[in-house]
Short mmCIF file of N, CA and C in Angstrom, two decimals:
data_model
loop_
_atom_site.label_atom_id
_atom_site.label_comp_id
_atom_site.label_asym_id
_atom_site.label_seq_id
_atom_site.Cartn_x
_atom_site.Cartn_y
_atom_site.Cartn_z
N MET A 739 48.24 -86.50 1.45
CA MET A 739 47.15 -86.08 2.32
C MET A 739 46.02 -85.46 1.53
N THR A 740 46.36 -84.65 0.50
CA THR A 740 45.32 -84.01 -0.32
C THR A 740 44.44 -85.05 -0.98
N ASP A 741 45.07 -86.09 -1.57
CA ASP A 741 44.31 -87.13 -2.25
C ASP A 741 43.38 -87.86 -1.29
N ALA A 742 43.86 -88.11 -0.08
CA ALA A 742 43.04 -88.81 0.92
C ALA A 742 41.85 -87.95 1.32
N LEU A 743 42.07 -86.67 1.53
CA LEU A 743 40.96 -85.77 1.89
C LEU A 743 39.96 -85.65 0.75
N LEU A 744 40.47 -85.54 -0.46
CA LEU A 744 39.58 -85.42 -1.62
C LEU A 744 38.75 -86.68 -1.77
N SER A 745 39.39 -87.82 -1.64
CA SER A 745 38.67 -89.10 -1.73
C SER A 745 37.60 -89.20 -0.65
N ARG A 746 37.96 -88.80 0.56
CA ARG A 746 37.00 -88.84 1.68
C ARG A 746 35.81 -87.94 1.40
N ALA A 747 36.09 -86.74 0.87
CA ALA A 747 35.01 -85.80 0.58
C ALA A 747 34.07 -86.33 -0.50
N MET A 748 34.60 -87.09 -1.44
CA MET A 748 33.79 -87.55 -2.57
C MET A 748 33.09 -88.88 -2.33
N ASN A 749 33.69 -89.75 -1.49
CA ASN A 749 33.21 -91.14 -1.48
C ASN A 749 32.96 -91.78 -0.14
N ASP A 750 33.70 -91.40 0.90
CA ASP A 750 33.65 -92.15 2.15
C ASP A 750 32.28 -92.10 2.80
N ALA A 751 31.97 -93.18 3.50
CA ALA A 751 30.76 -93.21 4.32
C ALA A 751 31.01 -92.28 5.50
N LEU A 752 30.17 -91.28 5.62
CA LEU A 752 30.36 -90.25 6.63
C LEU A 752 29.04 -89.93 7.30
N ASP A 753 29.12 -89.06 8.28
CA ASP A 753 27.93 -88.55 8.92
C ASP A 753 27.85 -87.06 8.62
N PRO A 754 26.83 -86.59 7.93
CA PRO A 754 25.62 -87.30 7.55
C PRO A 754 25.88 -88.23 6.36
N PRO A 755 25.05 -89.27 6.23
CA PRO A 755 25.23 -90.16 5.08
C PRO A 755 24.83 -89.43 3.80
N LEU A 756 25.79 -89.27 2.92
CA LEU A 756 25.55 -88.63 1.63
C LEU A 756 25.94 -89.60 0.53
N LEU A 757 25.19 -89.60 -0.55
CA LEU A 757 25.56 -90.44 -1.68
C LEU A 757 26.94 -90.01 -2.19
N PRO A 758 27.77 -90.96 -2.62
CA PRO A 758 29.06 -90.57 -3.18
C PRO A 758 28.86 -89.90 -4.54
N LEU A 759 29.85 -89.12 -4.92
CA LEU A 759 29.80 -88.52 -6.25
C LEU A 759 29.95 -89.62 -7.30
N PRO A 760 29.34 -89.44 -8.47
CA PRO A 760 29.51 -90.44 -9.54
C PRO A 760 31.00 -90.61 -9.89
N ASP A 761 31.39 -91.81 -10.27
CA ASP A 761 32.79 -92.10 -10.59
C ASP A 761 33.35 -91.14 -11.62
N ARG A 762 32.57 -90.84 -12.63
CA ARG A 762 33.01 -89.94 -13.70
C ARG A 762 33.37 -88.56 -13.14
N VAL A 763 32.56 -88.07 -12.22
CA VAL A 763 32.79 -86.76 -11.61
C VAL A 763 33.98 -86.84 -10.65
N ALA A 764 34.06 -87.91 -9.87
CA ALA A 764 35.18 -88.07 -8.94
C ALA A 764 36.51 -88.10 -9.70
N ALA A 765 36.55 -88.80 -10.81
CA ALA A 765 37.78 -88.87 -11.61
C ALA A 765 38.15 -87.49 -12.14
N LEU A 766 37.15 -86.75 -12.60
CA LEU A 766 37.41 -85.40 -13.12
C LEU A 766 37.93 -84.49 -12.01
N LEU A 767 37.30 -84.51 -10.85
CA LEU A 767 37.74 -83.67 -9.74
C LEU A 767 39.16 -84.03 -9.30
N SER A 768 39.48 -85.31 -9.31
CA SER A 768 40.84 -85.73 -8.97
C SER A 768 41.83 -85.20 -9.99
N GLU A 769 41.48 -85.33 -11.26
CA GLU A 769 42.35 -84.84 -12.33
C GLU A 769 42.58 -83.33 -12.24
N LEU A 770 41.55 -82.61 -11.84
CA LEU A 770 41.64 -81.15 -11.75
C LEU A 770 42.30 -80.68 -10.45
N GLY A 771 42.56 -81.60 -9.54
CA GLY A 771 43.14 -81.22 -8.25
C GLY A 771 42.17 -80.39 -7.43
N SER A 772 40.92 -80.80 -7.44
CA SER A 772 39.87 -80.06 -6.74
C SER A 772 40.18 -79.90 -5.25
N PRO A 773 39.90 -78.73 -4.71
CA PRO A 773 39.98 -78.59 -3.26
C PRO A 773 38.97 -79.54 -2.59
N PRO A 774 39.34 -80.16 -1.49
CA PRO A 774 38.41 -81.06 -0.80
C PRO A 774 37.08 -80.39 -0.44
N ARG A 775 37.12 -79.11 -0.06
CA ARG A 775 35.87 -78.44 0.30
C ARG A 775 34.92 -78.35 -0.90
N LEU A 776 35.46 -78.11 -2.08
CA LEU A 776 34.61 -78.06 -3.27
C LEU A 776 33.98 -79.42 -3.52
N ALA A 777 34.76 -80.47 -3.41
CA ALA A 777 34.21 -81.82 -3.61
C ALA A 777 33.12 -82.11 -2.59
N ALA A 778 33.32 -81.69 -1.34
CA ALA A 778 32.30 -81.89 -0.31
C ALA A 778 31.03 -81.13 -0.65
N HIS A 779 31.18 -79.91 -1.14
CA HIS A 779 30.01 -79.11 -1.55
C HIS A 779 29.26 -79.80 -2.69
N LEU A 780 30.00 -80.22 -3.70
CA LEU A 780 29.36 -80.87 -4.85
C LEU A 780 28.66 -82.16 -4.42
N ARG A 781 29.26 -82.88 -3.49
CA ARG A 781 28.63 -84.10 -2.99
C ARG A 781 27.33 -83.79 -2.26
N ALA A 782 27.32 -82.76 -1.44
CA ALA A 782 26.11 -82.39 -0.70
C ALA A 782 25.00 -81.96 -1.66
N VAL A 783 25.33 -81.15 -2.65
CA VAL A 783 24.32 -80.69 -3.61
C VAL A 783 23.83 -81.86 -4.46
N HIS A 784 24.73 -82.75 -4.84
CA HIS A 784 24.35 -83.94 -5.62
C HIS A 784 23.37 -84.81 -4.82
N ASP A 785 23.65 -84.99 -3.53
CA ASP A 785 22.76 -85.78 -2.69
C ASP A 785 21.38 -85.14 -2.60
N VAL A 786 21.33 -83.84 -2.44
CA VAL A 786 20.04 -83.13 -2.38
C VAL A 786 19.32 -83.23 -3.73
N ALA A 787 20.05 -83.14 -4.81
CA ALA A 787 19.43 -83.29 -6.14
C ALA A 787 18.79 -84.66 -6.28
N HIS A 788 19.44 -85.69 -5.74
CA HIS A 788 18.84 -87.04 -5.74
C HIS A 788 17.49 -87.02 -5.03
N GLN A 789 17.45 -86.38 -3.89
CA GLN A 789 16.20 -86.30 -3.14
C GLN A 789 15.12 -85.57 -3.94
N LEU A 790 15.51 -84.49 -4.60
CA LEU A 790 14.55 -83.72 -5.40
C LEU A 790 14.03 -84.51 -6.58
N VAL A 791 14.92 -85.16 -7.33
CA VAL A 791 14.45 -85.89 -8.52
C VAL A 791 13.62 -87.10 -8.11
N ASP A 792 13.97 -87.74 -7.01
CA ASP A 792 13.14 -88.85 -6.51
C ASP A 792 11.74 -88.34 -6.18
N TRP A 793 11.68 -87.17 -5.54
CA TRP A 793 10.38 -86.59 -5.17
C TRP A 793 9.58 -86.23 -6.42
N VAL A 794 10.20 -85.60 -7.40
CA VAL A 794 9.48 -85.22 -8.62
C VAL A 794 8.92 -86.47 -9.29
N GLU A 795 9.73 -87.51 -9.39
CA GLU A 795 9.26 -88.75 -10.03
C GLU A 795 8.09 -89.37 -9.28
N GLN A 796 8.10 -89.32 -7.97
CA GLN A 796 7.01 -89.91 -7.18
C GLN A 796 5.78 -89.01 -7.16
N HIS A 797 6.00 -87.72 -6.98
CA HIS A 797 4.90 -86.77 -6.85
C HIS A 797 4.24 -86.46 -8.19
N SER A 798 5.02 -86.40 -9.24
CA SER A 798 4.53 -85.96 -10.55
C SER A 798 5.12 -86.82 -11.65
N PRO A 799 4.71 -88.08 -11.75
CA PRO A 799 5.31 -88.99 -12.73
C PRO A 799 5.16 -88.53 -14.18
N ALA A 800 4.21 -87.64 -14.45
CA ALA A 800 4.01 -87.16 -15.83
C ALA A 800 5.00 -86.06 -16.22
N VAL A 801 5.71 -85.51 -15.24
CA VAL A 801 6.65 -84.43 -15.54
C VAL A 801 7.86 -84.99 -16.29
N VAL A 802 8.16 -84.37 -17.40
CA VAL A 802 9.29 -84.81 -18.23
C VAL A 802 10.54 -84.00 -17.86
N PHE A 803 11.57 -84.71 -17.45
CA PHE A 803 12.87 -84.08 -17.18
C PHE A 803 13.92 -85.16 -17.29
N ASP A 804 15.17 -84.75 -17.37
CA ASP A 804 16.29 -85.68 -17.55
C ASP A 804 16.97 -85.89 -16.20
N ARG A 805 16.60 -86.95 -15.54
CA ARG A 805 17.11 -87.26 -14.20
C ARG A 805 18.64 -87.28 -14.17
N GLU A 806 19.25 -88.00 -15.10
CA GLU A 806 20.70 -88.14 -15.09
C GLU A 806 21.39 -86.81 -15.37
N ALA A 807 20.81 -85.99 -16.22
CA ALA A 807 21.39 -84.67 -16.48
C ALA A 807 21.35 -83.80 -15.23
N VAL A 808 20.23 -83.83 -14.52
CA VAL A 808 20.11 -83.05 -13.28
C VAL A 808 21.16 -83.51 -12.27
N LEU A 809 21.32 -84.81 -12.12
CA LEU A 809 22.28 -85.33 -11.14
C LEU A 809 23.72 -84.97 -11.54
N PHE A 810 24.03 -85.07 -12.82
CA PHE A 810 25.37 -84.69 -13.28
C PHE A 810 25.57 -83.18 -13.08
N GLY A 811 24.56 -82.40 -13.42
CA GLY A 811 24.66 -80.95 -13.26
C GLY A 811 24.88 -80.55 -11.81
N ALA A 812 24.18 -81.20 -10.90
CA ALA A 812 24.35 -80.90 -9.48
C ALA A 812 25.76 -81.28 -9.01
N ALA A 813 26.27 -82.39 -9.53
CA ALA A 813 27.59 -82.88 -9.12
C ALA A 813 28.74 -82.06 -9.70
N THR A 814 28.47 -81.23 -10.71
CA THR A 814 29.55 -80.49 -11.38
C THR A 814 29.30 -78.99 -11.46
N HIS A 815 28.21 -78.50 -10.92
CA HIS A 815 27.80 -77.11 -11.16
C HIS A 815 28.85 -76.07 -10.78
N ASP A 816 29.66 -76.33 -9.77
CA ASP A 816 30.67 -75.37 -9.32
C ASP A 816 32.09 -75.77 -9.70
N VAL A 817 32.26 -76.64 -10.67
CA VAL A 817 33.59 -77.13 -11.03
C VAL A 817 34.53 -76.00 -11.43
N GLY A 818 33.99 -74.89 -11.90
CA GLY A 818 34.82 -73.74 -12.26
C GLY A 818 35.54 -73.14 -11.07
N LYS A 819 35.14 -73.50 -9.87
CA LYS A 819 35.83 -73.01 -8.68
C LYS A 819 37.18 -73.70 -8.48
N THR A 820 37.47 -74.72 -9.29
CA THR A 820 38.83 -75.28 -9.27
C THR A 820 39.80 -74.27 -9.88
N VAL A 821 39.30 -73.38 -10.71
CA VAL A 821 40.09 -72.33 -11.34
C VAL A 821 39.99 -71.03 -10.54
N HIS A 822 38.81 -70.74 -10.03
CA HIS A 822 38.54 -69.51 -9.28
C HIS A 822 38.38 -69.85 -7.79
N LEU A 823 39.49 -70.20 -7.16
CA LEU A 823 39.48 -70.65 -5.77
C LEU A 823 38.91 -69.62 -4.81
N ASP A 824 39.10 -68.33 -5.11
CA ASP A 824 38.60 -67.28 -4.22
C ASP A 824 37.08 -67.33 -4.10
N GLU A 825 36.40 -67.91 -5.08
CA GLU A 825 34.94 -68.00 -5.05
C GLU A 825 34.44 -69.15 -4.18
N LEU A 826 35.36 -69.94 -3.64
CA LEU A 826 34.97 -70.97 -2.67
C LEU A 826 34.63 -70.36 -1.32
N SER A 827 35.23 -69.22 -1.03
CA SER A 827 34.99 -68.60 0.28
C SER A 827 34.43 -67.19 0.17
N GLY A 828 34.21 -66.72 -1.04
CA GLY A 828 33.67 -65.38 -1.24
C GLY A 828 32.77 -65.34 -2.47
N PRO A 829 32.16 -64.19 -2.70
CA PRO A 829 31.24 -64.08 -3.83
C PRO A 829 31.99 -64.07 -5.17
N GLY A 830 31.24 -64.30 -6.21
CA GLY A 830 31.81 -64.24 -7.55
C GLY A 830 31.09 -65.17 -8.50
N SER A 831 31.13 -64.82 -9.76
CA SER A 831 30.45 -65.64 -10.77
C SER A 831 31.38 -66.05 -11.91
N ALA A 832 32.66 -65.73 -11.81
CA ALA A 832 33.60 -66.10 -12.87
C ALA A 832 33.66 -67.61 -13.05
N HIS A 833 33.37 -68.36 -11.99
CA HIS A 833 33.43 -69.82 -12.07
C HIS A 833 32.37 -70.41 -12.98
N GLU A 834 31.31 -69.67 -13.26
CA GLU A 834 30.20 -70.23 -14.03
C GLU A 834 30.61 -70.52 -15.47
N GLU A 835 31.02 -69.50 -16.21
CA GLU A 835 31.45 -69.71 -17.60
C GLU A 835 32.73 -70.55 -17.64
N ALA A 836 33.62 -70.32 -16.67
CA ALA A 836 34.87 -71.08 -16.62
C ALA A 836 34.58 -72.57 -16.44
N GLY A 837 33.61 -72.88 -15.61
CA GLY A 837 33.24 -74.27 -15.37
C GLY A 837 32.68 -74.93 -16.61
N GLN A 838 31.83 -74.22 -17.32
CA GLN A 838 31.27 -74.78 -18.55
C GLN A 838 32.39 -75.06 -19.55
N ALA A 839 33.29 -74.11 -19.73
CA ALA A 839 34.40 -74.29 -20.66
C ALA A 839 35.31 -75.44 -20.21
N LEU A 840 35.55 -75.54 -18.91
CA LEU A 840 36.39 -76.59 -18.36
C LEU A 840 35.79 -77.97 -18.64
N LEU A 841 34.50 -78.09 -18.42
CA LEU A 841 33.83 -79.38 -18.67
C LEU A 841 33.88 -79.75 -20.15
N ILE A 842 33.58 -78.80 -21.01
CA ILE A 842 33.63 -79.07 -22.45
C ILE A 842 35.04 -79.46 -22.86
N GLY A 843 36.03 -78.75 -22.30
CA GLY A 843 37.42 -79.06 -22.59
C GLY A 843 37.84 -80.45 -22.14
N HIS A 844 37.10 -81.04 -21.20
CA HIS A 844 37.37 -82.40 -20.73
C HIS A 844 36.42 -83.42 -21.34
N GLY A 845 35.82 -83.05 -22.46
CA GLY A 845 35.02 -84.02 -23.21
C GLY A 845 33.58 -84.17 -22.77
N ILE A 846 33.10 -83.30 -21.90
CA ILE A 846 31.70 -83.35 -21.47
C ILE A 846 30.86 -82.63 -22.51
N SER A 847 29.73 -83.19 -22.85
CA SER A 847 28.87 -82.57 -23.87
C SER A 847 28.38 -81.20 -23.41
N PRO A 848 28.19 -80.28 -24.36
CA PRO A 848 27.65 -78.97 -23.99
C PRO A 848 26.31 -79.07 -23.25
N GLU A 849 25.53 -80.09 -23.60
CA GLU A 849 24.23 -80.28 -22.95
C GLU A 849 24.38 -80.51 -21.45
N LEU A 850 25.43 -81.23 -21.04
CA LEU A 850 25.67 -81.47 -19.62
C LEU A 850 26.52 -80.38 -18.99
N ALA A 851 27.43 -79.81 -19.76
CA ALA A 851 28.32 -78.77 -19.24
C ALA A 851 27.57 -77.48 -18.93
N ARG A 852 26.41 -77.30 -19.54
CA ARG A 852 25.69 -76.03 -19.38
C ARG A 852 25.32 -75.71 -17.94
N PHE A 853 25.13 -76.74 -17.11
CA PHE A 853 24.70 -76.50 -15.73
C PHE A 853 25.71 -75.67 -14.94
N ALA A 854 26.98 -75.77 -15.31
CA ALA A 854 27.99 -74.95 -14.64
C ALA A 854 27.71 -73.47 -14.88
N ALA A 855 27.14 -73.15 -16.03
CA ALA A 855 26.84 -71.76 -16.37
C ALA A 855 25.43 -71.34 -15.97
N THR A 856 24.49 -72.28 -15.92
CA THR A 856 23.08 -71.90 -15.69
C THR A 856 22.62 -72.00 -14.25
N HIS A 857 23.42 -72.57 -13.36
CA HIS A 857 22.93 -72.83 -12.00
C HIS A 857 22.59 -71.57 -11.22
N ALA A 858 23.06 -70.42 -11.66
CA ALA A 858 22.72 -69.16 -10.98
C ALA A 858 21.88 -68.25 -11.88
N SER A 859 21.38 -68.79 -12.98
CA SER A 859 20.67 -67.97 -13.98
C SER A 859 19.23 -68.43 -14.19
N TRP A 860 18.54 -68.71 -13.10
CA TRP A 860 17.22 -69.30 -13.24
C TRP A 860 16.18 -68.36 -13.84
N MET A 861 16.44 -67.06 -13.88
CA MET A 861 15.47 -66.13 -14.46
C MET A 861 15.56 -66.06 -15.98
N ASP A 862 16.59 -66.65 -16.57
CA ASP A 862 16.76 -66.67 -18.01
C ASP A 862 15.63 -67.50 -18.62
N ALA A 863 14.97 -66.95 -19.63
CA ALA A 863 13.83 -67.62 -20.25
C ALA A 863 14.20 -68.95 -20.90
N ARG A 864 15.47 -69.15 -21.24
CA ARG A 864 15.90 -70.38 -21.90
C ARG A 864 16.14 -71.53 -20.93
N VAL A 865 16.07 -71.25 -19.65
CA VAL A 865 16.35 -72.27 -18.64
C VAL A 865 15.15 -73.21 -18.51
N GLY A 866 15.45 -74.51 -18.52
CA GLY A 866 14.39 -75.51 -18.42
C GLY A 866 14.27 -76.08 -17.01
N LEU A 867 13.37 -77.02 -16.84
CA LEU A 867 13.15 -77.61 -15.52
C LEU A 867 14.41 -78.29 -14.99
N ASP A 868 15.19 -78.94 -15.87
CA ASP A 868 16.42 -79.58 -15.41
C ASP A 868 17.33 -78.55 -14.73
N ASP A 869 17.49 -77.39 -15.38
CA ASP A 869 18.34 -76.33 -14.84
C ASP A 869 17.78 -75.81 -13.52
N LEU A 870 16.46 -75.65 -13.47
CA LEU A 870 15.84 -75.15 -12.25
C LEU A 870 16.04 -76.11 -11.08
N LEU A 871 16.00 -77.40 -11.35
CA LEU A 871 16.21 -78.38 -10.28
C LEU A 871 17.64 -78.35 -9.76
N VAL A 872 18.61 -78.16 -10.65
CA VAL A 872 20.00 -78.02 -10.22
C VAL A 872 20.14 -76.76 -9.36
N SER A 873 19.55 -75.66 -9.82
CA SER A 873 19.61 -74.40 -9.06
C SER A 873 18.97 -74.57 -7.69
N LEU A 874 17.84 -75.25 -7.66
CA LEU A 874 17.13 -75.46 -6.40
C LEU A 874 17.96 -76.32 -5.44
N ALA A 875 18.58 -77.37 -5.95
CA ALA A 875 19.43 -78.21 -5.11
C ALA A 875 20.59 -77.40 -4.54
N ASP A 876 21.12 -76.48 -5.36
CA ASP A 876 22.25 -75.66 -4.93
C ASP A 876 21.85 -74.64 -3.87
N LYS A 877 20.59 -74.38 -3.71
CA LYS A 877 20.12 -73.47 -2.66
C LYS A 877 19.65 -74.23 -1.43
N ILE A 878 18.84 -75.25 -1.65
CA ILE A 878 18.18 -75.90 -0.51
C ILE A 878 19.13 -76.80 0.28
N TRP A 879 20.28 -77.16 -0.27
CA TRP A 879 21.24 -77.99 0.47
C TRP A 879 21.62 -77.31 1.79
N LYS A 880 21.61 -75.96 1.77
CA LYS A 880 21.94 -75.20 2.98
C LYS A 880 20.70 -74.52 3.56
N ASN A 881 19.53 -74.97 3.11
CA ASN A 881 18.23 -74.47 3.57
C ASN A 881 18.01 -73.00 3.21
N LYS A 882 18.54 -72.58 2.08
CA LYS A 882 18.29 -71.23 1.59
C LYS A 882 17.06 -71.28 0.70
N ARG A 883 16.05 -70.55 1.09
CA ARG A 883 14.81 -70.51 0.33
C ARG A 883 14.84 -69.28 -0.58
N VAL A 884 14.58 -69.51 -1.86
CA VAL A 884 14.60 -68.44 -2.86
C VAL A 884 13.22 -68.45 -3.54
N PRO A 885 12.30 -67.58 -3.07
CA PRO A 885 10.93 -67.61 -3.57
C PRO A 885 10.81 -67.52 -5.09
N ASP A 886 11.58 -66.66 -5.75
CA ASP A 886 11.48 -66.55 -7.21
C ASP A 886 11.81 -67.87 -7.90
N LEU A 887 12.83 -68.53 -7.44
CA LEU A 887 13.24 -69.82 -8.00
C LEU A 887 12.16 -70.87 -7.72
N GLU A 888 11.70 -70.92 -6.50
CA GLU A 888 10.67 -71.90 -6.15
C GLU A 888 9.38 -71.67 -6.95
N ASP A 889 9.03 -70.40 -7.17
CA ASP A 889 7.83 -70.10 -7.97
C ASP A 889 7.97 -70.62 -9.39
N LEU A 890 9.16 -70.52 -9.96
CA LEU A 890 9.38 -71.03 -11.31
C LEU A 890 9.21 -72.55 -11.36
N VAL A 891 9.74 -73.23 -10.35
CA VAL A 891 9.59 -74.69 -10.29
C VAL A 891 8.13 -75.05 -10.12
N VAL A 892 7.43 -74.37 -9.23
CA VAL A 892 6.00 -74.62 -9.00
C VAL A 892 5.22 -74.43 -10.29
N ALA A 893 5.50 -73.36 -11.02
CA ALA A 893 4.78 -73.09 -12.27
C ALA A 893 5.01 -74.20 -13.29
N ARG A 894 6.25 -74.68 -13.40
CA ARG A 894 6.55 -75.77 -14.34
C ARG A 894 5.83 -77.04 -13.93
N LEU A 895 5.82 -77.34 -12.64
CA LEU A 895 5.13 -78.55 -12.17
C LEU A 895 3.63 -78.44 -12.41
N ALA A 896 3.04 -77.28 -12.10
CA ALA A 896 1.60 -77.09 -12.27
C ALA A 896 1.21 -77.23 -13.74
N ARG A 897 2.03 -76.66 -14.63
CA ARG A 897 1.74 -76.78 -16.07
C ARG A 897 1.79 -78.23 -16.51
N ALA A 898 2.76 -78.97 -16.02
CA ALA A 898 2.93 -80.36 -16.45
C ALA A 898 1.88 -81.29 -15.86
N THR A 899 1.44 -81.02 -14.64
CA THR A 899 0.51 -81.94 -13.97
C THR A 899 -0.94 -81.54 -14.11
N GLY A 900 -1.19 -80.26 -14.38
CA GLY A 900 -2.56 -79.78 -14.44
C GLY A 900 -3.15 -79.49 -13.07
N ARG A 901 -2.35 -79.68 -12.02
CA ARG A 901 -2.83 -79.37 -10.68
C ARG A 901 -2.75 -77.87 -10.43
N ALA A 902 -3.49 -77.42 -9.44
CA ALA A 902 -3.49 -76.00 -9.08
C ALA A 902 -2.11 -75.59 -8.56
N THR A 903 -1.76 -74.34 -8.83
CA THR A 903 -0.47 -73.81 -8.39
C THR A 903 -0.30 -73.94 -6.89
N TRP A 904 -1.37 -73.64 -6.14
CA TRP A 904 -1.25 -73.72 -4.68
C TRP A 904 -0.96 -75.14 -4.21
N GLU A 905 -1.53 -76.15 -4.92
CA GLU A 905 -1.25 -77.54 -4.56
C GLU A 905 0.22 -77.87 -4.77
N GLU A 906 0.74 -77.44 -5.91
CA GLU A 906 2.15 -77.70 -6.21
C GLU A 906 3.06 -76.95 -5.24
N PHE A 907 2.65 -75.73 -4.88
CA PHE A 907 3.44 -74.96 -3.92
C PHE A 907 3.52 -75.70 -2.58
N LEU A 908 2.39 -76.16 -2.08
CA LEU A 908 2.37 -76.86 -0.79
C LEU A 908 3.21 -78.13 -0.83
N ALA A 909 3.10 -78.85 -1.93
CA ALA A 909 3.87 -80.09 -2.06
C ALA A 909 5.38 -79.80 -2.10
N LEU A 910 5.78 -78.82 -2.91
CA LEU A 910 7.19 -78.47 -3.01
C LEU A 910 7.69 -77.92 -1.68
N ASP A 911 6.90 -77.08 -1.05
CA ASP A 911 7.29 -76.51 0.23
C ASP A 911 7.56 -77.62 1.26
N GLY A 912 6.75 -78.64 1.23
CA GLY A 912 6.92 -79.75 2.17
C GLY A 912 8.23 -80.48 1.97
N ILE A 913 8.57 -80.80 0.73
CA ILE A 913 9.81 -81.53 0.49
C ILE A 913 11.02 -80.63 0.76
N LEU A 914 10.93 -79.34 0.42
CA LEU A 914 12.06 -78.45 0.68
C LEU A 914 12.28 -78.26 2.18
N ALA A 915 11.20 -78.21 2.94
CA ALA A 915 11.35 -78.09 4.40
C ALA A 915 12.01 -79.35 4.96
N ARG A 916 11.61 -80.50 4.46
CA ARG A 916 12.20 -81.76 4.94
C ARG A 916 13.69 -81.82 4.60
N ILE A 917 14.04 -81.49 3.36
CA ILE A 917 15.44 -81.50 2.96
C ILE A 917 16.23 -80.45 3.75
N GLY A 918 15.63 -79.29 3.93
CA GLY A 918 16.29 -78.22 4.66
C GLY A 918 16.59 -78.55 6.10
N ASP A 919 15.81 -79.45 6.69
CA ASP A 919 16.02 -79.83 8.09
C ASP A 919 17.41 -80.41 8.35
N ALA A 920 18.04 -80.99 7.33
CA ALA A 920 19.37 -81.58 7.50
C ALA A 920 20.48 -80.65 7.04
N ALA A 921 20.16 -79.39 6.81
CA ALA A 921 21.16 -78.44 6.28
C ALA A 921 22.35 -78.26 7.21
N ASP A 922 22.12 -78.18 8.51
CA ASP A 922 23.22 -77.96 9.44
C ASP A 922 24.26 -79.08 9.34
N GLU A 923 23.80 -80.31 9.20
CA GLU A 923 24.73 -81.43 9.07
C GLU A 923 25.52 -81.34 7.77
N ARG A 924 24.84 -80.97 6.67
CA ARG A 924 25.55 -80.83 5.40
C ARG A 924 26.56 -79.69 5.46
N LEU A 925 26.17 -78.58 6.06
CA LEU A 925 27.09 -77.44 6.19
C LEU A 925 28.31 -77.83 7.03
N ALA A 926 28.10 -78.57 8.10
CA ALA A 926 29.22 -79.01 8.94
C ALA A 926 30.13 -79.97 8.16
N PHE A 927 29.52 -80.84 7.37
CA PHE A 927 30.30 -81.75 6.53
C PHE A 927 31.20 -80.96 5.58
N GLN A 928 30.62 -80.00 4.88
CA GLN A 928 31.41 -79.20 3.94
C GLN A 928 32.53 -78.45 4.67
N ALA A 929 32.20 -77.83 5.80
CA ALA A 929 33.17 -77.03 6.54
C ALA A 929 34.31 -77.86 7.13
N SER A 930 34.11 -79.17 7.24
CA SER A 930 35.14 -80.03 7.82
C SER A 930 36.29 -80.28 6.85
N PHE A 931 36.14 -79.82 5.60
CA PHE A 931 37.18 -80.01 4.60
C PHE A 931 37.83 -78.66 4.25
N PRO A 932 39.14 -78.67 4.08
CA PRO A 932 39.83 -77.41 3.79
C PRO A 932 39.68 -76.96 2.34
N ILE A 933 39.84 -75.67 2.15
CA ILE A 933 39.91 -75.12 0.79
C ILE A 933 41.30 -75.34 0.24
N HIS A 934 42.29 -75.04 1.04
CA HIS A 934 43.70 -75.21 0.64
C HIS A 934 44.32 -76.28 1.52
N VAL A 935 45.12 -77.13 0.91
CA VAL A 935 45.79 -78.19 1.67
C VAL A 935 47.28 -77.96 1.61
#
């Protein structure tokens, strides 16, 4: 039953329609015995990250970022919660460093594994646009607006495009509002899967 629920959370055509997790990530989550709820969360954030990177590419084609890294980061950012199960239903940050170490231990490059550690550290000066997009996807999937995070993304976009900050703010605000409109469906999808089986 656990395998069937996990598979359903990662891949099945469901309502709302969410992109399946990449095969590489699905295999890793299966190997780790991921709780179905975690897989559902990662799938929802991964789907939102797809929407964000598509928007950045269309809105600001001159912006340089690593699309595949952002998508992988969104799909694995909370993988450390396979070790820290209590953080699936409560607060905590132990999963961040644990997730990075777990990914590296499974042969994932440090460049991709870093998202597990950086997704909640957007104020760190070393964080790049890729990291900010993963962090943003991890917030907006449930329609949580974080002005400090959004301001950082707006500033990066404005610097890269040469457009005024207010223009970038309005454009980003529009896409985040649109993505946020489907948050209730994503939250219901995640909640339909158990933490413990």
